[in-house]
Coordinates of C-alpha atoms in Angstrom, one line a residue:
X1 CA -38.9 130.6 26.3
X2 CA -40.0 126.7 26.1
X3 CA -43.8 125.9 27.3
X4 CA -43.8 124.6 30.5
X5 CA -45.6 121.1 30.8
X6 CA -49.4 121.1 32.9
X7 CA -49.6 118.7 35.4
X8 CA -53.4 117.6 34.5
X9 CA -56.1 115.6 36.8
X10 CA -56.0 112.7 34.3
X11 CA -52.4 112.3 34.4
X12 CA -51.9 112.5 38.3
X13 CA -51.7 109.6 40.3
X14 CA -54.9 108.7 41.7
X15 CA -54.6 107.7 45.5
X16 CA -54.4 104.3 47.0
X17 CA -58.1 103.1 48.2
X18 CA -56.7 102.3 51.6
X19 CA -56.0 106.3 51.8
X20 CA -59.7 107.5 50.5
X21 CA -62.3 107.8 53.0
X22 CA -64.8 105.7 51.7
X23 CA -67.1 107.1 49.1
X24 CA -66.1 110.6 50.1
X25 CA -65.5 113.7 47.7
X26 CA -64.9 117.1 48.8
X27 CA -65.2 120.4 46.7
X28 CA -61.8 121.9 46.9
X29 CA -60.6 125.5 45.6
X30 CA -57.5 125.2 43.5
X31 CA -55.4 127.7 41.6
X32 CA -53.0 127.1 38.8
X33 CA -49.2 127.6 39.9
X34 CA -46.1 127.6 38.6
X35 CA -43.2 125.5 40.0
X36 CA -39.7 127.0 38.6
X37 CA -38.1 123.6 36.9
X38 CA -41.3 121.6 36.9
X39 CA -44.4 123.8 35.2
X40 CA -47.9 124.7 36.0
X41 CA -49.6 122.6 38.4
X42 CA -52.9 122.2 40.4
X43 CA -52.2 123.8 44.1
X44 CA -54.6 123.7 46.8
X45 CA -54.3 127.1 48.8
X46 CA -54.5 126.1 52.8
X47 CA -54.1 128.9 55.2
X48 CA -54.3 126.3 58.1
X49 CA -50.9 124.5 57.1
X50 CA -47.9 126.2 58.4
X51 CA -45.7 124.3 55.5
X52 CA -45.9 123.9 51.8
X53 CA -46.7 120.3 50.7
X54 CA -45.4 118.8 47.5
X55 CA -46.1 115.3 46.1
X56 CA -42.9 113.6 45.9
X57 CA -44.0 111.7 42.7
X58 CA -43.9 115.8 41.3
X59 CA -40.3 116.5 42.6
X60 CA -38.8 113.0 42.7
X61 CA -36.5 113.8 40.0
X62 CA -34.9 116.8 41.3
X63 CA -32.2 117.1 44.2
X64 CA -34.1 116.3 47.6
X65 CA -33.0 117.2 51.0
X66 CA -33.6 115.1 54.2
X67 CA -36.5 116.2 56.3
X68 CA -35.1 117.4 59.8
X69 CA -38.0 118.8 61.3
X70 CA -40.6 116.9 63.6
X71 CA -43.4 114.7 62.2
X72 CA -46.5 116.4 60.9
X73 CA -49.6 116.0 62.9
X74 CA -52.3 114.5 61.0
X75 CA -56.0 114.8 61.7
X76 CA -57.0 112.1 63.6
X77 CA -54.1 112.3 66.1
X78 CA -51.2 110.3 64.1
X79 CA -48.5 111.8 62.5
X80 CA -46.7 111.9 58.7
X81 CA -42.8 111.8 58.3
X82 CA -42.4 113.9 55.0
X83 CA -40.2 111.9 52.7
X84 CA -37.9 114.7 51.7
X85 CA -37.8 118.3 51.6
X86 CA -37.2 120.7 48.6
X87 CA -36.5 124.3 48.0
X88 CA -39.4 125.6 45.7
X89 CA -40.0 128.7 43.7
X90 CA -43.4 129.0 43.6
X91 CA -45.5 131.7 41.7
X92 CA -49.3 132.1 41.3
X93 CA -50.0 135.1 39.2
X94 CA -47.8 138.1 40.6
X95 CA -47.2 136.2 43.7
X96 CA -44.0 134.2 44.0
X97 CA -42.4 133.0 47.0
X98 CA -39.5 130.7 47.8
X99 CA -40.0 127.9 50.2
X100 CA -38.7 124.6 51.8
X101 CA -41.4 122.4 51.1
X102 CA -42.4 118.8 52.6
X103 CA -42.6 116.1 50.0
X104 CA -45.3 113.8 50.7
X105 CA -45.8 110.4 49.4
X106 CA -49.6 109.8 47.9
X107 CA -50.6 113.3 48.3
X108 CA -54.5 114.1 46.9
X109 CA -53.2 117.4 45.0
X110 CA -49.7 118.1 43.8
X111 CA -49.2 121.2 45.8
X112 CA -50.7 122.5 48.9
X113 CA -50.0 126.2 49.4
X114 CA -49.1 126.6 53.0
X115 CA -48.6 130.0 55.2
X116 CA -45.1 130.0 54.5
X117 CA -45.6 130.5 50.5
X118 CA -48.2 133.2 51.4
X119 CA -45.9 135.2 53.8
X120 CA -43.0 134.7 51.3
X121 CA -44.8 136.1 48.5
X122 CA -46.7 138.5 50.3
X123 CA -50.2 137.1 49.3
X124 CA -53.2 136.3 51.3
X125 CA -56.0 134.3 50.9
X126 CA -59.7 136.0 50.3
X127 CA -62.4 133.7 51.4
X128 CA -66.0 135.7 51.0
X129 CA -68.6 133.2 50.1
X130 CA -70.4 133.1 47.9
X131 CA -67.9 134.4 45.6
X132 CA -65.1 131.9 44.7
X133 CA -61.9 132.0 46.7
X134 CA -58.8 134.3 45.5
X135 CA -55.0 134.5 45.9
X136 CA -54.7 138.6 46.6
X137 CA -51.2 139.8 46.0
X138 CA -50.9 142.4 49.2
X139 CA -48.5 145.1 47.4
X140 CA -50.3 145.4 43.9
X141 CA -53.8 144.2 45.1
X142 CA -53.9 141.8 41.8
X143 CA -55.8 138.9 42.3
X144 CA -56.2 135.3 41.0
X145 CA -59.5 133.5 41.6
X146 CA -59.4 129.9 42.4
X147 CA -61.4 127.1 40.7
X148 CA -63.2 124.1 42.3
X149 CA -63.0 120.6 41.7
X150 CA -64.2 117.3 43.4
X151 CA -60.7 115.6 45.1
X152 CA -60.9 112.3 47.5
X153 CA -61.1 113.4 51.2
X154 CA -58.0 111.8 52.4
X155 CA -57.1 109.6 55.6
X156 CA -53.8 111.0 55.7
X157 CA -55.1 114.7 55.7
X158 CA -52.5 116.7 57.3
X159 CA -52.8 119.2 60.0
X160 CA -49.4 121.2 60.7
X161 CA -48.8 121.4 64.7
X162 CA -49.2 125.4 65.2
X163 CA -51.4 126.4 62.2
X164 CA -53.8 128.8 62.7
X165 CA -56.3 126.1 62.4
X166 CA -54.8 124.3 65.3
X167 CA -55.2 127.6 67.4
X168 CA -59.1 126.7 67.1
X169 CA -59.6 123.6 67.1
X170 CA -57.5 120.5 68.4
X171 CA -57.7 116.6 66.9
X172 CA -59.0 115.1 70.3
X173 CA -62.4 117.7 69.7
X174 CA -62.6 116.5 66.1
X175 CA -63.1 112.7 67.1
X176 CA -65.6 113.3 70.0
X177 CA -69.6 113.6 69.2
X178 CA -71.0 116.6 69.9
X179 CA -72.2 117.7 73.3
X180 CA -75.6 117.9 72.8
X181 CA -75.8 114.5 70.9
X182 CA -78.2 111.9 71.9
X183 CA -77.1 108.3 72.2
X184 CA -77.9 106.1 69.3
X185 CA -80.0 103.0 70.3
X186 CA -78.1 99.7 70.3

């Protein structure tokens, strides 16, 4: 069996300055995932995203499908039309799922695991601070612990319409000041 290459942070293309919010980094939980035919990559498990997202840079040499769904809603109220779509078999420990992922240009991480992957792989994201987040396989109970890394906060962060996060917050609420905020002197 051949060893699969690992996509390392130092080889990952850095986001453009225009896409990174000025001087901001955010601590992200990442997990090692294996994509069939590609190898091992860092993946961000996102229970708020309906769709799994992959960087087009990572899958550009594979056969891609046209994206036929509506554009994805982005934090701030705009939309992003994925470059393409691709069927991927993704494994994290004992959890394996087959999904149609949206291929995005200039993604901050190689892979974002969405609700579609969690359903297909019978896995769940367990978040119990102060413990590290983990992905637990529902059938076996086996867990894979996430590791944390600082990543740039992106201006093109995707919030899928109809995701579980969208049930609790809407993008207009994210852009308004809090109700009890005192006005700043001019």
